Short mmCIF file of N, CA and C in Angstrom, two decimals:
data_model
loop_
_atom_site.label_atom_id
_atom_site.label_comp_id
_atom_site.label_asym_id
_atom_site.label_seq_id
_atom_site.Cartn_x
_atom_site.Cartn_y
_atom_site.Cartn_z
N UNK A 114 -24.22 -32.51 10.48
CA UNK A 114 -23.22 -31.68 11.12
C UNK A 114 -22.72 -32.39 12.37
N UNK A 115 -21.43 -32.40 12.52
CA UNK A 115 -20.81 -33.08 13.65
C UNK A 115 -20.95 -32.23 14.91
N UNK A 116 -21.34 -32.85 16.00
CA UNK A 116 -21.50 -32.17 17.28
C UNK A 116 -20.21 -32.28 18.08
N UNK A 117 -19.73 -31.17 18.62
CA UNK A 117 -18.52 -31.16 19.42
C UNK A 117 -18.92 -31.11 20.88
N UNK A 118 -18.31 -31.96 21.68
CA UNK A 118 -18.60 -31.99 23.11
C UNK A 118 -17.52 -31.20 23.84
N UNK A 119 -17.94 -30.18 24.58
CA UNK A 119 -17.01 -29.32 25.28
C UNK A 119 -16.94 -29.62 26.78
N UNK A 120 -17.51 -30.71 27.21
CA UNK A 120 -17.54 -31.03 28.64
C UNK A 120 -16.15 -31.19 29.23
N UNK A 121 -15.22 -31.70 28.46
CA UNK A 121 -13.89 -31.98 29.00
C UNK A 121 -12.89 -30.85 28.74
N UNK A 122 -13.34 -29.77 28.14
CA UNK A 122 -12.44 -28.65 27.83
C UNK A 122 -12.29 -27.77 29.07
N UNK A 123 -11.06 -27.41 29.39
CA UNK A 123 -10.79 -26.47 30.47
C UNK A 123 -10.60 -25.10 29.82
N UNK A 124 -11.50 -24.17 30.13
CA UNK A 124 -11.48 -22.85 29.52
C UNK A 124 -10.63 -21.89 30.33
N UNK A 125 -9.81 -21.11 29.64
CA UNK A 125 -8.97 -20.09 30.27
C UNK A 125 -9.07 -18.80 29.47
N UNK A 126 -8.87 -17.67 30.12
CA UNK A 126 -8.90 -16.41 29.37
C UNK A 126 -7.74 -16.32 28.39
N UNK A 127 -8.02 -15.80 27.23
CA UNK A 127 -6.99 -15.57 26.22
C UNK A 127 -6.46 -14.16 26.41
N UNK A 128 -5.17 -14.03 26.64
CA UNK A 128 -4.55 -12.73 26.87
C UNK A 128 -4.15 -12.15 25.52
N UNK A 129 -4.69 -10.99 25.23
CA UNK A 129 -4.39 -10.31 23.97
C UNK A 129 -3.67 -9.00 24.25
N UNK A 130 -2.74 -8.66 23.40
CA UNK A 130 -2.08 -7.38 23.53
C UNK A 130 -2.99 -6.30 22.98
N UNK A 131 -2.93 -5.14 23.59
CA UNK A 131 -3.74 -4.03 23.11
C UNK A 131 -3.15 -3.53 21.80
N UNK A 132 -4.01 -3.34 20.85
CA UNK A 132 -3.57 -2.88 19.54
C UNK A 132 -3.20 -1.41 19.58
N UNK A 133 -2.16 -1.07 18.89
CA UNK A 133 -1.74 0.33 18.81
C UNK A 133 -2.71 1.15 17.98
N UNK A 134 -3.51 0.48 17.15
CA UNK A 134 -4.42 1.21 16.28
C UNK A 134 -5.68 1.65 17.01
N UNK A 135 -5.93 1.11 18.19
CA UNK A 135 -7.10 1.52 18.94
C UNK A 135 -6.72 2.75 19.76
N UNK A 136 -7.37 3.84 19.45
CA UNK A 136 -7.05 5.08 20.13
C UNK A 136 -8.24 5.46 21.00
N UNK A 137 -8.04 5.42 22.30
CA UNK A 137 -9.06 5.88 23.23
C UNK A 137 -8.57 7.22 23.72
N UNK A 138 -9.16 8.25 23.19
CA UNK A 138 -8.61 9.57 23.44
C UNK A 138 -9.71 10.59 23.56
N UNK A 139 -9.41 11.63 24.29
CA UNK A 139 -10.31 12.78 24.38
C UNK A 139 -10.00 13.75 23.25
N UNK A 140 -8.96 13.44 22.46
CA UNK A 140 -8.61 14.29 21.33
C UNK A 140 -9.53 13.99 20.16
N UNK A 141 -9.80 15.00 19.36
CA UNK A 141 -10.63 14.80 18.17
C UNK A 141 -9.80 14.09 17.11
N UNK A 142 -10.28 12.92 16.70
CA UNK A 142 -9.54 12.08 15.76
C UNK A 142 -10.43 11.67 14.59
N UNK A 143 -9.76 11.46 13.48
CA UNK A 143 -10.39 10.99 12.26
C UNK A 143 -9.69 9.69 11.88
N UNK A 144 -10.45 8.64 11.60
CA UNK A 144 -9.87 7.37 11.17
C UNK A 144 -10.29 7.13 9.73
N UNK A 145 -9.33 6.82 8.88
CA UNK A 145 -9.59 6.64 7.45
C UNK A 145 -9.20 5.24 7.03
N UNK A 146 -10.16 4.52 6.49
CA UNK A 146 -9.91 3.18 5.95
C UNK A 146 -10.03 3.27 4.44
N UNK A 147 -8.89 3.34 3.76
CA UNK A 147 -8.87 3.49 2.32
C UNK A 147 -9.41 2.28 1.58
N UNK A 148 -9.35 1.14 2.22
CA UNK A 148 -9.81 -0.09 1.57
C UNK A 148 -11.33 -0.10 1.38
N UNK A 149 -12.08 0.26 2.44
CA UNK A 149 -13.54 0.21 2.34
C UNK A 149 -14.17 1.59 2.15
N UNK A 150 -13.38 2.66 2.30
CA UNK A 150 -13.90 4.00 2.06
C UNK A 150 -14.62 4.62 3.24
N UNK A 151 -14.36 4.13 4.44
CA UNK A 151 -15.03 4.66 5.63
C UNK A 151 -14.14 5.70 6.30
N UNK A 152 -14.72 6.87 6.56
CA UNK A 152 -14.04 7.97 7.23
C UNK A 152 -14.81 8.22 8.51
N UNK A 153 -14.20 7.87 9.65
CA UNK A 153 -14.90 7.88 10.94
C UNK A 153 -14.39 8.99 11.85
N UNK A 154 -15.34 9.60 12.55
CA UNK A 154 -15.04 10.63 13.54
C UNK A 154 -15.28 10.03 14.92
N UNK A 155 -14.37 10.25 15.86
CA UNK A 155 -14.51 9.63 17.18
C UNK A 155 -15.49 10.39 18.07
N UNK A 156 -15.67 9.87 19.30
CA UNK A 156 -16.63 10.45 20.24
C UNK A 156 -16.28 11.88 20.62
N UNK A 157 -15.00 12.20 20.69
CA UNK A 157 -14.59 13.57 21.03
C UNK A 157 -15.08 14.56 19.98
N UNK A 158 -15.11 14.15 18.72
CA UNK A 158 -15.64 15.00 17.66
C UNK A 158 -17.12 15.24 17.89
N UNK A 159 -17.85 14.16 18.16
CA UNK A 159 -19.29 14.28 18.38
C UNK A 159 -19.59 15.15 19.59
N UNK A 160 -18.78 15.03 20.63
CA UNK A 160 -18.97 15.84 21.83
C UNK A 160 -18.70 17.32 21.56
N UNK A 161 -17.81 17.60 20.62
CA UNK A 161 -17.46 18.99 20.33
C UNK A 161 -18.52 19.70 19.49
N UNK A 162 -19.39 18.94 18.85
CA UNK A 162 -20.45 19.51 18.02
C UNK A 162 -21.77 19.43 18.79
N UNK A 163 -22.21 20.57 19.32
CA UNK A 163 -23.37 20.56 20.21
C UNK A 163 -24.66 20.12 19.50
N UNK A 164 -24.74 20.31 18.21
CA UNK A 164 -25.96 19.95 17.46
C UNK A 164 -25.78 18.67 16.63
N UNK A 165 -24.92 17.76 17.08
CA UNK A 165 -24.59 16.57 16.28
C UNK A 165 -25.83 15.77 15.88
N UNK A 166 -26.85 15.74 16.72
CA UNK A 166 -28.06 14.98 16.39
C UNK A 166 -28.76 15.52 15.15
N UNK A 167 -28.59 16.80 14.87
CA UNK A 167 -29.32 17.43 13.77
C UNK A 167 -28.53 17.47 12.46
N UNK A 168 -27.24 17.19 12.53
CA UNK A 168 -26.44 17.18 11.30
C UNK A 168 -26.64 15.86 10.57
N UNK A 169 -26.89 15.95 9.26
CA UNK A 169 -27.07 14.72 8.50
C UNK A 169 -26.23 14.68 7.22
N UNK A 170 -25.45 15.72 6.99
CA UNK A 170 -24.54 15.72 5.84
C UNK A 170 -23.21 16.37 6.22
N UNK A 171 -22.20 16.03 5.44
CA UNK A 171 -20.86 16.59 5.63
C UNK A 171 -20.39 17.09 4.27
N UNK A 172 -19.87 18.31 4.27
CA UNK A 172 -19.27 18.87 3.07
C UNK A 172 -17.76 18.82 3.25
N UNK A 173 -17.06 18.29 2.26
CA UNK A 173 -15.60 18.20 2.32
C UNK A 173 -15.03 19.45 1.68
N UNK A 174 -14.14 20.12 2.41
CA UNK A 174 -13.51 21.36 1.94
C UNK A 174 -12.01 21.14 1.82
N UNK A 175 -11.37 21.87 0.92
CA UNK A 175 -9.91 21.82 0.84
C UNK A 175 -9.39 23.23 0.67
N UNK A 176 -8.17 23.42 1.14
CA UNK A 176 -7.55 24.73 1.03
C UNK A 176 -6.04 24.59 1.03
N UNK A 177 -5.38 25.66 0.67
CA UNK A 177 -3.91 25.65 0.68
C UNK A 177 -3.41 26.99 1.14
N UNK A 178 -2.21 26.96 1.72
CA UNK A 178 -1.58 28.20 2.14
C UNK A 178 -0.79 28.75 0.96
N UNK A 179 -0.83 30.08 0.77
CA UNK A 179 -0.17 30.71 -0.38
C UNK A 179 1.33 30.48 -0.39
N UNK A 180 1.96 30.47 0.77
CA UNK A 180 3.41 30.38 0.81
C UNK A 180 3.93 28.95 0.79
N UNK A 181 3.05 27.96 0.77
CA UNK A 181 3.49 26.56 0.77
C UNK A 181 2.82 25.80 -0.38
N UNK A 182 3.37 25.88 -1.58
CA UNK A 182 2.75 25.19 -2.71
C UNK A 182 2.80 23.67 -2.53
N UNK A 183 1.74 23.02 -2.96
CA UNK A 183 1.69 21.55 -2.90
C UNK A 183 1.11 21.00 -1.61
N UNK A 184 0.99 21.85 -0.58
CA UNK A 184 0.42 21.39 0.68
C UNK A 184 -1.06 21.74 0.72
N UNK A 185 -1.89 20.72 0.65
CA UNK A 185 -3.33 20.90 0.67
C UNK A 185 -3.87 20.46 2.03
N UNK A 186 -4.84 21.21 2.53
CA UNK A 186 -5.47 20.88 3.80
C UNK A 186 -6.92 20.49 3.57
N UNK A 187 -7.41 19.57 4.40
CA UNK A 187 -8.79 19.11 4.32
C UNK A 187 -9.56 19.56 5.54
N UNK A 188 -10.84 19.87 5.32
CA UNK A 188 -11.74 20.20 6.42
C UNK A 188 -13.10 19.59 6.13
N UNK A 189 -13.87 19.43 7.17
CA UNK A 189 -15.21 18.85 7.07
C UNK A 189 -16.20 19.81 7.72
N UNK A 190 -17.23 20.21 6.95
CA UNK A 190 -18.28 21.09 7.47
C UNK A 190 -19.53 20.23 7.70
N UNK A 191 -20.02 20.23 8.93
CA UNK A 191 -21.21 19.46 9.30
C UNK A 191 -22.43 20.34 9.08
N UNK A 192 -23.42 19.82 8.35
CA UNK A 192 -24.59 20.61 7.96
C UNK A 192 -25.89 19.87 8.24
N UNK A 193 -26.95 20.67 8.38
CA UNK A 193 -28.30 20.13 8.45
C UNK A 193 -28.91 20.25 7.06
N UNK A 194 -29.41 19.16 6.54
CA UNK A 194 -30.11 19.15 5.25
C UNK A 194 -29.30 19.77 4.13
N UNK A 195 -28.01 19.50 4.10
CA UNK A 195 -27.18 19.98 3.00
C UNK A 195 -27.53 19.25 1.72
N UNK A 196 -27.62 19.99 0.64
CA UNK A 196 -27.95 19.38 -0.65
C UNK A 196 -26.87 19.73 -1.66
N UNK A 197 -26.58 18.81 -2.52
CA UNK A 197 -25.58 19.05 -3.55
C UNK A 197 -24.75 17.81 -3.80
N UNK A 198 -24.02 17.85 -4.90
CA UNK A 198 -23.19 16.71 -5.29
C UNK A 198 -22.01 16.49 -4.35
N UNK A 199 -21.57 17.53 -3.69
CA UNK A 199 -20.38 17.42 -2.85
C UNK A 199 -20.71 17.10 -1.39
N UNK A 200 -21.95 16.80 -1.11
CA UNK A 200 -22.37 16.47 0.26
C UNK A 200 -22.34 14.96 0.45
N UNK A 201 -21.82 14.54 1.61
CA UNK A 201 -21.80 13.12 1.95
C UNK A 201 -22.77 12.88 3.10
N UNK A 202 -23.60 11.84 3.02
CA UNK A 202 -24.51 11.55 4.13
C UNK A 202 -23.73 11.17 5.38
N UNK A 203 -24.13 11.72 6.51
CA UNK A 203 -23.49 11.46 7.79
C UNK A 203 -24.26 10.38 8.53
N UNK A 204 -23.58 9.31 8.86
CA UNK A 204 -24.17 8.20 9.62
C UNK A 204 -23.70 8.31 11.06
N UNK A 205 -24.62 8.09 11.99
CA UNK A 205 -24.28 8.20 13.41
C UNK A 205 -24.31 6.83 14.08
N UNK A 206 -23.43 6.65 15.07
CA UNK A 206 -23.39 5.44 15.88
C UNK A 206 -23.76 5.86 17.29
N UNK A 207 -24.82 5.24 17.83
CA UNK A 207 -25.32 5.61 19.15
C UNK A 207 -24.75 4.70 20.22
N UNK A 208 -24.72 5.20 21.46
CA UNK A 208 -24.19 4.42 22.59
C UNK A 208 -25.03 3.18 22.85
N UNK A 209 -26.33 3.28 22.71
CA UNK A 209 -27.22 2.12 22.80
C UNK A 209 -28.45 2.40 21.96
N UNK A 210 -29.31 1.39 21.80
CA UNK A 210 -30.45 1.49 20.88
C UNK A 210 -31.39 2.64 21.19
N UNK A 211 -31.71 2.83 22.46
CA UNK A 211 -32.72 3.82 22.84
C UNK A 211 -32.14 5.20 23.15
N UNK A 212 -30.85 5.33 22.99
CA UNK A 212 -30.18 6.57 23.39
C UNK A 212 -30.12 7.57 22.25
N UNK A 213 -30.09 8.83 22.61
CA UNK A 213 -29.81 9.90 21.66
C UNK A 213 -28.38 10.38 21.84
N UNK A 214 -27.58 9.57 22.53
CA UNK A 214 -26.20 9.90 22.83
C UNK A 214 -25.29 9.31 21.74
N UNK A 215 -24.70 10.16 20.93
CA UNK A 215 -23.89 9.73 19.79
C UNK A 215 -22.47 9.46 20.26
N UNK A 216 -21.93 8.28 19.92
CA UNK A 216 -20.56 7.94 20.32
C UNK A 216 -19.59 7.99 19.16
N UNK A 217 -20.10 8.22 17.97
CA UNK A 217 -19.25 8.32 16.79
C UNK A 217 -20.11 8.58 15.57
N UNK A 218 -19.47 8.95 14.50
CA UNK A 218 -20.18 9.14 13.23
C UNK A 218 -19.19 8.90 12.10
N UNK A 219 -19.74 8.68 10.91
CA UNK A 219 -18.87 8.38 9.77
C UNK A 219 -19.54 8.76 8.47
N UNK A 220 -18.71 8.88 7.44
CA UNK A 220 -19.18 9.05 6.06
C UNK A 220 -18.48 7.99 5.21
N UNK A 221 -19.09 7.69 4.09
CA UNK A 221 -18.50 6.72 3.17
C UNK A 221 -18.14 7.40 1.86
N UNK A 222 -16.87 7.34 1.52
CA UNK A 222 -16.39 7.85 0.24
C UNK A 222 -15.06 7.16 -0.07
N UNK A 223 -15.13 6.18 -0.91
CA UNK A 223 -13.91 5.44 -1.25
C UNK A 223 -12.89 6.35 -1.93
N UNK A 224 -13.37 7.25 -2.78
CA UNK A 224 -12.45 8.15 -3.49
C UNK A 224 -11.70 9.05 -2.50
N UNK A 225 -12.43 9.67 -1.57
CA UNK A 225 -11.78 10.55 -0.60
C UNK A 225 -10.87 9.76 0.33
N UNK A 226 -11.32 8.61 0.79
CA UNK A 226 -10.50 7.80 1.70
C UNK A 226 -9.19 7.38 1.05
N UNK A 227 -9.25 7.05 -0.23
CA UNK A 227 -8.02 6.65 -0.93
C UNK A 227 -7.12 7.84 -1.22
N UNK A 228 -7.68 9.03 -1.34
CA UNK A 228 -6.86 10.22 -1.49
C UNK A 228 -6.11 10.51 -0.19
N UNK A 229 -6.76 10.23 0.93
CA UNK A 229 -6.17 10.52 2.24
C UNK A 229 -5.24 9.42 2.72
N UNK A 230 -5.52 8.18 2.36
CA UNK A 230 -4.76 7.05 2.90
C UNK A 230 -4.33 6.13 1.78
N UNK A 231 -3.06 6.07 1.55
CA UNK A 231 -2.51 5.16 0.53
C UNK A 231 -2.19 3.79 1.13
N UNK A 232 -2.25 3.68 2.44
CA UNK A 232 -1.86 2.45 3.14
C UNK A 232 -3.00 1.43 3.11
N UNK A 233 -2.65 0.19 3.37
CA UNK A 233 -3.63 -0.90 3.44
C UNK A 233 -4.19 -1.06 4.85
N UNK A 234 -3.89 -0.12 5.71
CA UNK A 234 -4.37 -0.18 7.08
C UNK A 234 -5.13 1.11 7.38
N UNK A 235 -5.79 1.13 8.52
CA UNK A 235 -6.51 2.33 8.94
C UNK A 235 -5.50 3.37 9.43
N UNK A 236 -5.65 4.59 8.95
CA UNK A 236 -4.78 5.68 9.39
C UNK A 236 -5.58 6.65 10.24
N UNK A 237 -4.90 7.26 11.21
CA UNK A 237 -5.55 8.19 12.13
C UNK A 237 -4.96 9.58 11.95
N UNK A 238 -5.84 10.59 12.02
CA UNK A 238 -5.42 11.98 11.87
C UNK A 238 -6.04 12.80 12.99
N UNK A 239 -5.28 13.79 13.48
CA UNK A 239 -5.81 14.72 14.48
C UNK A 239 -6.63 15.79 13.78
N UNK A 240 -7.68 16.23 14.45
CA UNK A 240 -8.54 17.29 13.94
C UNK A 240 -8.48 18.50 14.85
N UNK A 241 -8.70 19.66 14.27
CA UNK A 241 -8.84 20.87 15.09
C UNK A 241 -10.09 21.62 14.62
N UNK A 242 -10.69 22.34 15.55
CA UNK A 242 -11.94 23.04 15.26
C UNK A 242 -11.63 24.39 14.63
N UNK A 243 -12.26 24.68 13.49
CA UNK A 243 -12.02 25.93 12.76
C UNK A 243 -13.27 26.82 12.74
N UNK A 244 -14.26 26.47 13.49
CA UNK A 244 -15.53 27.20 13.53
C UNK A 244 -16.54 26.32 14.26
N UNK A 245 -17.77 26.78 14.33
CA UNK A 245 -18.78 26.01 15.05
C UNK A 245 -19.04 24.65 14.43
N UNK A 246 -18.97 24.58 13.11
CA UNK A 246 -19.31 23.33 12.42
C UNK A 246 -18.21 22.82 11.50
N UNK A 247 -17.02 23.40 11.55
CA UNK A 247 -15.93 23.00 10.66
C UNK A 247 -14.77 22.42 11.46
N UNK A 248 -14.34 21.23 11.05
CA UNK A 248 -13.18 20.56 11.64
C UNK A 248 -12.16 20.31 10.55
N UNK A 249 -10.89 20.65 10.82
CA UNK A 249 -9.84 20.50 9.82
C UNK A 249 -8.81 19.48 10.28
N UNK A 250 -8.26 18.75 9.31
CA UNK A 250 -7.15 17.84 9.59
C UNK A 250 -5.92 18.71 9.75
N UNK A 251 -5.14 18.48 10.82
CA UNK A 251 -4.05 19.40 11.13
C UNK A 251 -2.73 19.10 10.44
N UNK A 252 -2.77 18.26 9.41
CA UNK A 252 -1.55 18.02 8.63
C UNK A 252 -1.88 18.08 7.14
N UNK A 253 -0.93 18.53 6.32
CA UNK A 253 -1.20 18.68 4.89
C UNK A 253 -1.18 17.35 4.14
N UNK A 254 -1.84 17.35 2.99
CA UNK A 254 -1.88 16.19 2.10
C UNK A 254 -1.30 16.58 0.74
N UNK A 255 -0.78 15.60 0.05
CA UNK A 255 -0.30 15.79 -1.32
C UNK A 255 -1.30 15.09 -2.24
N UNK A 256 -2.22 15.86 -2.81
CA UNK A 256 -3.22 15.29 -3.70
C UNK A 256 -2.68 15.27 -5.12
N UNK A 257 -3.02 14.24 -5.84
CA UNK A 257 -2.59 14.15 -7.24
C UNK A 257 -3.50 14.98 -8.13
N UNK A 258 -4.82 14.95 -7.85
CA UNK A 258 -5.77 15.65 -8.70
C UNK A 258 -6.60 16.61 -7.86
N UNK A 259 -6.20 17.86 -7.85
CA UNK A 259 -6.98 18.91 -7.19
C UNK A 259 -7.03 20.09 -8.14
N UNK A 260 -8.23 20.53 -8.47
CA UNK A 260 -8.37 21.71 -9.32
C UNK A 260 -8.03 22.95 -8.53
N UNK A 261 -7.19 23.78 -9.07
CA UNK A 261 -6.76 24.99 -8.36
C UNK A 261 -7.54 26.18 -8.87
#
């Protein structure tokens, strides 16, 4: 392997533009990556759920308004020890190794992520709280396959 000598290199900071896709917000946000199937909840979501450390599954719910056909809404119910085929394991991301302070969490479901995001990039959605453990996406989706 060839060794590179950096003694004569003058190092300077590389100036990067801030990406529009990085959202640092106190708003509850959901990020969906349809390519890898990762559905991530930001720190504001974790802060809004007082028992986040004890939740280990997420149930995906859908609903529709009677007067608006074709508009489907998604919600996520956070549960402790939820069992069943429709439960997704909840993975948590901690602020540091020894901390119990959760800075984010996510679930993996390529099928759901692709239903929510047809784009080749990560999409962001606002969430609103519909109960102690239920968070809903505040915009409707057009699903191709939903049993009514």
